[in-house]
């Protein structure tokens, strides 16, 4: 299962790696929101510079970001083509039935493409530099205010952490069982629809069985070690808001202000 | 059909060109003779399971070439070309009970033969026979495999592979976690089966006694490299070399070495099995003391 790279944490010690997961999470969301404010060449250029700077600061190989785009390339192309052929305005270069190829269409297409790439790069940066459990921690902390309106924040974050923790285990398990069934003559991903559905049963049944067993074991182990819900628990990973987090936030606020000035109103 | 196995400078890398890259096999060149009982030994993480998965093309080499019978496996070989090979190579994986899924024990054992072209009746007949072979009682056959004990599940899984009637039987620590009696029964069963049907058996094990008792050819892996290949006699001949590579002697050999150290007697050849040890001691006692 080596192909699933999107969202895989790569340990490191760069400035971005060491930032508090809360600030990274907030800044990523913030950035994704302000991407929608960009509407001319200058503003997209600014956002690209910000993204590239962040990636360089994180010292992660650029190829991971390209790989992050690849699985979504068809979705991106489809959306871009829709934009190009169905939005009109400006000089019309070509027309055929409902399709028009116009100046604005092309520009819009390019903008949409940039938007996708920026969003994917930034969210990839978040998941490449932040361990999944830290993201879950950050979500828990950020959701704390919702506790007032009786949202079960601890439970949600526990579920999220456990789910994240077991994704790699489940993928290993899947590979193992697929190998075992292949050796028994199952062909995954071949034949007609009926055959393919039938091939999934020998994979899913063992996966469910082992997941249920594992869940039971985990529950027993947690109870044996005295887990009693989230209230009053202290954390193993303690995070502190440091100067670098303040700096990071300031940087993005400055970017936001510049963006407000150079975008077209 | 004669199915010799030849590895020619095989390399295998997990997740190449990522930071998680892991070279699991390095320049492995080895031949496994048809009809041999080959033991693959080595430390945890030395690449034994990775090696095994090349034997039916579940993994294809990153570079190099593997010849099994008429099939040549290269990095470019397609999955579709390997169906025929998989019919002839049965692999019992580490903890194979994870592969059980059918409603009944009998159906699960019959699963592989059905996939490989046997009809319902033939497959069921083979399944019954194999269940007997691995020591599963008749009354268990119509139960769900998930109601069985761990040891019984292991037997069902093994029977499910034997039912393919493979010519090459590959076993990845098949007795790990079984009780001593079950362990012995299993190992004896494999031996009997091998002799009756002239199988090629490839066994991964951490039990040096199993190597001494059953194997006639040993492959030693360390860190993905082949560091020795030969008969058990040859491999176990140098206790010092074994210790350097974190391997052990079989119990009988261990006993003999200590015996020599404490008493000063010398064995003609280092005994590796209990019966060999016993007969050499008997000879010693009757033949008088050679060395005081
Ligand atoms: N799916 C995988 N992805 C990445 N690395 C792997 C994978 N499977 C095994 N490895 C690595 O390859 C090396 C060889 O593993 P392998 O499972 O072949 O060892 P082994 O000799 O069978 O060990 P054991 O005696 O514990 O079963 C190990 O370092 C392991 O971490
Ligand atoms: Mg192994």
mmCIF file of C-alpha atoms in Angstrom, chain B residues 96-281:
data_model
loop_
_atom_site.group_PDB
_atom_site.id
_atom_site.type_symbol
_atom_site.label_atom_id
_atom_site.label_comp_id
_atom_site.label_asym_id
_atom_site.label_seq_id
_atom_site.Cartn_x
_atom_site.Cartn_y
_atom_site.Cartn_z
ATOM 1 C CA UNK B 96 -2.621 -17.827 8.602
ATOM 2 C CA UNK B 97 -5.809 -17.977 10.687
ATOM 3 C CA UNK B 98 -6.334 -14.338 9.641
ATOM 4 C CA UNK B 99 -7.345 -15.548 6.182
ATOM 5 C CA UNK B 100 -10.418 -17.552 7.252
ATOM 6 C CA UNK B 101 -13.732 -16.128 6.085
ATOM 7 C CA UNK B 102 -16.215 -18.787 4.969
ATOM 8 C CA UNK B 103 -19.376 -19.897 6.761
ATOM 9 C CA UNK B 104 -18.055 -23.339 7.560
ATOM 10 C CA UNK B 105 -14.684 -24.949 8.066
ATOM 11 C CA UNK B 106 -15.282 -27.286 5.149
ATOM 12 C CA UNK B 107 -16.133 -24.455 2.750
ATOM 13 C CA UNK B 108 -13.069 -22.513 3.797
ATOM 14 C CA UNK B 109 -10.761 -25.430 3.114
ATOM 15 C CA UNK B 110 -12.452 -25.988 -0.253
ATOM 16 C CA UNK B 111 -12.048 -22.330 -1.248
ATOM 17 C CA UNK B 112 -8.646 -22.519 -2.939
ATOM 18 C CA UNK B 113 -9.243 -25.695 -4.969
ATOM 19 C CA UNK B 114 -12.517 -24.194 -6.250
ATOM 20 C CA UNK B 115 -10.675 -21.030 -7.296
ATOM 21 C CA UNK B 116 -8.141 -23.111 -9.132
ATOM 22 C CA UNK B 117 -10.718 -24.906 -11.229
ATOM 23 C CA UNK B 118 -12.004 -27.881 -9.240
ATOM 24 C CA UNK B 119 -15.788 -28.351 -9.147
ATOM 25 C CA UNK B 120 -17.825 -28.265 -5.938
ATOM 26 C CA UNK B 121 -17.758 -32.025 -5.419
ATOM 27 C CA UNK B 122 -14.060 -32.551 -6.028
ATOM 28 C CA UNK B 123 -13.181 -29.564 -3.854
ATOM 29 C CA UNK B 124 -15.324 -30.824 -0.970
ATOM 30 C CA UNK B 125 -13.775 -34.266 -1.217
ATOM 31 C CA UNK B 126 -10.258 -32.826 -1.079
ATOM 32 C CA UNK B 127 -11.298 -30.566 1.805
ATOM 33 C CA UNK B 128 -12.530 -33.565 3.852
ATOM 34 C CA UNK B 129 -9.334 -35.417 3.198
ATOM 35 C CA UNK B 130 -7.121 -32.483 4.165
ATOM 36 C CA UNK B 131 -9.140 -31.813 7.317
ATOM 37 C CA UNK B 132 -8.392 -35.381 8.366
ATOM 38 C CA UNK B 133 -4.764 -34.942 7.402
ATOM 39 C CA UNK B 134 -4.278 -31.947 9.742
ATOM 40 C CA UNK B 135 -6.175 -33.654 12.554
ATOM 41 C CA UNK B 136 -9.484 -31.798 12.527
ATOM 42 C CA UNK B 137 -12.362 -33.808 13.911
ATOM 43 C CA UNK B 138 -15.311 -34.572 11.658
ATOM 44 C CA UNK B 139 -17.782 -32.696 13.887
ATOM 45 C CA UNK B 140 -15.893 -29.439 13.439
ATOM 46 C CA UNK B 141 -16.294 -29.370 9.671
ATOM 47 C CA UNK B 142 -19.727 -27.779 9.616
ATOM 48 C CA UNK B 143 -18.983 -25.242 12.347
ATOM 49 C CA UNK B 144 -18.027 -21.641 11.640
ATOM 50 C CA UNK B 145 -14.233 -21.243 11.615
ATOM 51 C CA UNK B 146 -14.630 -18.319 14.028
ATOM 52 C CA UNK B 147 -15.997 -20.630 16.757
ATOM 53 C CA UNK B 148 -12.790 -22.656 16.898
ATOM 54 C CA UNK B 149 -9.798 -22.352 19.198
ATOM 55 C CA UNK B 150 -6.629 -20.643 17.927
ATOM 56 C CA UNK B 151 -4.887 -23.959 17.327
ATOM 57 C CA UNK B 152 -7.850 -25.399 15.446
ATOM 58 C CA UNK B 153 -8.088 -22.268 13.297
ATOM 59 C CA UNK B 154 -4.426 -22.676 12.427
ATOM 60 C CA UNK B 155 -5.123 -26.228 11.289
ATOM 61 C CA UNK B 156 -8.040 -25.110 9.138
ATOM 62 C CA UNK B 157 -5.855 -22.487 7.471
ATOM 63 C CA UNK B 158 -3.094 -24.991 6.803
ATOM 64 C CA UNK B 159 -5.579 -27.505 5.425
ATOM 65 C CA UNK B 160 -6.873 -24.753 3.142
ATOM 66 C CA UNK B 161 -3.442 -24.471 1.552
ATOM 67 C CA UNK B 162 -2.776 -28.210 1.410
ATOM 68 C CA UNK B 163 -6.080 -28.557 -0.446
ATOM 69 C CA UNK B 164 -4.503 -26.750 -3.390
ATOM 70 C CA UNK B 165 -2.295 -29.848 -3.704
ATOM 71 C CA UNK B 166 0.734 -27.658 -4.370
ATOM 72 C CA UNK B 167 4.054 -28.978 -5.618
ATOM 73 C CA UNK B 168 5.937 -26.359 -3.673
ATOM 74 C CA UNK B 169 4.762 -25.923 -0.105
ATOM 75 C CA UNK B 170 5.939 -22.761 1.616
ATOM 76 C CA UNK B 171 5.544 -22.480 5.391
ATOM 77 C CA UNK B 172 6.169 -19.259 7.328
ATOM 78 C CA UNK B 173 6.561 -20.266 10.975
ATOM 79 C CA UNK B 174 3.563 -22.600 10.746
ATOM 80 C CA UNK B 175 3.827 -23.809 14.335
ATOM 81 C CA UNK B 176 4.357 -20.493 16.131
ATOM 82 C CA UNK B 177 1.938 -20.360 19.033
ATOM 83 C CA UNK B 178 0.910 -24.035 18.946
ATOM 84 C CA UNK B 179 1.309 -26.319 21.971
ATOM 85 C CA UNK B 180 4.313 -28.704 21.926
ATOM 86 C CA UNK B 181 2.247 -31.732 20.966
ATOM 87 C CA UNK B 182 0.426 -29.904 18.183
ATOM 88 C CA UNK B 183 3.732 -28.587 16.985
ATOM 89 C CA UNK B 184 5.288 -32.026 16.711
ATOM 90 C CA UNK B 185 2.167 -33.426 15.011
ATOM 91 C CA UNK B 186 2.251 -30.643 12.433
ATOM 92 C CA UNK B 187 5.925 -31.012 11.654
ATOM 93 C CA UNK B 188 5.572 -34.792 11.320
ATOM 94 C CA UNK B 189 2.568 -34.287 9.074
ATOM 95 C CA UNK B 190 4.503 -31.992 6.742
ATOM 96 C CA UNK B 191 7.355 -34.469 6.605
ATOM 97 C CA UNK B 192 5.063 -37.369 5.774
ATOM 98 C CA UNK B 193 3.279 -35.332 3.141
ATOM 99 C CA UNK B 194 6.538 -34.282 1.572
ATOM 100 C CA UNK B 195 7.766 -37.847 1.322
ATOM 101 C CA UNK B 196 4.477 -39.218 -0.007
ATOM 102 C CA UNK B 197 3.977 -36.597 -2.686
ATOM 103 C CA UNK B 198 7.574 -35.613 -3.304
ATOM 104 C CA UNK B 199 6.910 -31.958 -2.509
ATOM 105 C CA UNK B 200 9.471 -29.216 -2.320
ATOM 106 C CA UNK B 201 9.075 -27.738 1.170
ATOM 107 C CA UNK B 202 10.375 -24.346 2.194
ATOM 108 C CA UNK B 203 10.094 -23.639 5.894
ATOM 109 C CA UNK B 204 10.790 -20.428 7.777
ATOM 110 C CA UNK B 205 11.486 -21.178 11.393
ATOM 111 C CA UNK B 206 13.195 -19.922 14.516
ATOM 112 C CA UNK B 207 13.405 -23.490 15.877
ATOM 113 C CA UNK B 208 16.857 -24.893 15.190
ATOM 114 C CA UNK B 209 15.602 -28.311 16.241
ATOM 115 C CA UNK B 210 13.166 -28.271 13.345
ATOM 116 C CA UNK B 211 16.022 -27.377 11.009
ATOM 117 C CA UNK B 212 18.130 -30.264 12.285
ATOM 118 C CA UNK B 213 15.282 -32.776 12.349
ATOM 119 C CA UNK B 214 13.619 -32.096 9.031
ATOM 120 C CA UNK B 215 15.603 -29.913 6.622
ATOM 121 C CA UNK B 216 18.226 -31.055 4.153
ATOM 122 C CA UNK B 217 19.106 -27.563 2.919
ATOM 123 C CA UNK B 218 19.420 -24.330 4.865
ATOM 124 C CA UNK B 219 19.353 -20.695 3.747
ATOM 125 C CA UNK B 220 20.597 -18.142 6.258
ATOM 126 C CA UNK B 221 19.555 -14.515 5.833
ATOM 127 C CA UNK B 222 20.898 -11.523 7.700
ATOM 128 C CA UNK B 223 19.772 -7.980 7.027
ATOM 129 C CA UNK B 224 18.421 -8.984 3.638
ATOM 130 C CA UNK B 225 21.627 -10.687 2.539
ATOM 131 C CA UNK B 226 22.254 -14.388 2.016
ATOM 132 C CA UNK B 227 25.100 -15.230 4.393
ATOM 133 C CA UNK B 228 25.130 -19.006 4.130
ATOM 134 C CA UNK B 229 23.538 -21.834 2.173
ATOM 135 C CA UNK B 230 24.139 -25.564 2.564
ATOM 136 C CA UNK B 231 23.228 -28.689 4.492
ATOM 137 C CA UNK B 232 22.387 -28.388 8.206
ATOM 138 C CA UNK B 233 25.634 -30.226 8.926
ATOM 139 C CA UNK B 234 27.613 -27.555 7.149
ATOM 140 C CA UNK B 235 25.690 -24.664 8.682
ATOM 141 C CA UNK B 236 25.893 -25.960 12.240
ATOM 142 C CA UNK B 237 29.537 -27.039 11.932
ATOM 143 C CA UNK B 238 30.941 -23.815 13.363
ATOM 144 C CA UNK B 239 29.324 -22.913 16.684
ATOM 145 C CA UNK B 240 31.413 -19.740 16.820
ATOM 146 C CA UNK B 241 30.127 -18.457 13.486
ATOM 147 C CA UNK B 242 26.582 -19.158 14.639
ATOM 148 C CA UNK B 243 27.030 -17.084 17.768
ATOM 149 C CA UNK B 244 28.509 -14.219 15.772
ATOM 150 C CA UNK B 245 25.369 -14.177 13.674
ATOM 151 C CA UNK B 246 22.974 -14.501 16.621
ATOM 152 C CA UNK B 247 21.896 -18.010 15.670
ATOM 153 C CA UNK B 248 21.740 -21.018 17.939
ATOM 154 C CA UNK B 249 22.581 -24.701 17.737
ATOM 155 C CA UNK B 250 19.861 -27.330 17.960
ATOM 156 C CA UNK B 251 19.417 -28.593 21.539
ATOM 157 C CA UNK B 252 21.310 -31.822 20.883
ATOM 158 C CA UNK B 253 24.239 -29.909 19.409
ATOM 159 C CA UNK B 254 24.207 -27.472 22.293
ATOM 160 C CA UNK B 255 24.285 -30.381 24.715
ATOM 161 C CA UNK B 256 27.154 -32.013 22.825
ATOM 162 C CA UNK B 257 29.263 -28.862 22.867
ATOM 163 C CA UNK B 258 28.772 -28.441 26.621
ATOM 164 C CA UNK B 259 29.424 -32.130 27.118
ATOM 165 C CA UNK B 260 32.751 -31.862 25.270
ATOM 166 C CA UNK B 261 33.716 -28.817 27.292
ATOM 167 C CA UNK B 262 32.916 -30.409 30.662
ATOM 168 C CA UNK B 263 34.257 -33.910 30.071
ATOM 169 C CA UNK B 264 36.915 -33.578 27.418
ATOM 170 C CA UNK B 265 35.319 -36.287 25.260
ATOM 171 C CA UNK B 266 35.211 -35.563 21.545
ATOM 172 C CA UNK B 267 32.321 -36.497 19.258
ATOM 173 C CA UNK B 268 33.287 -37.695 15.788
ATOM 174 C CA UNK B 269 30.829 -35.296 14.221
ATOM 175 C CA UNK B 270 28.721 -32.805 16.106
ATOM 176 C CA UNK B 271 25.347 -34.515 16.657
ATOM 177 C CA UNK B 272 22.416 -32.325 15.648
ATOM 178 C CA UNK B 273 19.434 -34.508 16.475
ATOM 179 C CA UNK B 274 18.532 -36.370 19.634
ATOM 180 C CA UNK B 275 18.802 -39.764 18.000
ATOM 181 C CA UNK B 276 22.209 -38.947 16.550
ATOM 182 C CA UNK B 277 23.379 -37.762 19.968
ATOM 183 C CA UNK B 278 22.065 -40.907 21.662
ATOM 184 C CA UNK B 279 23.694 -43.288 19.213
ATOM 185 C CA UNK B 280 27.020 -41.487 19.427
ATOM 186 C CA UNK B 281 26.942 -41.639 23.213
#
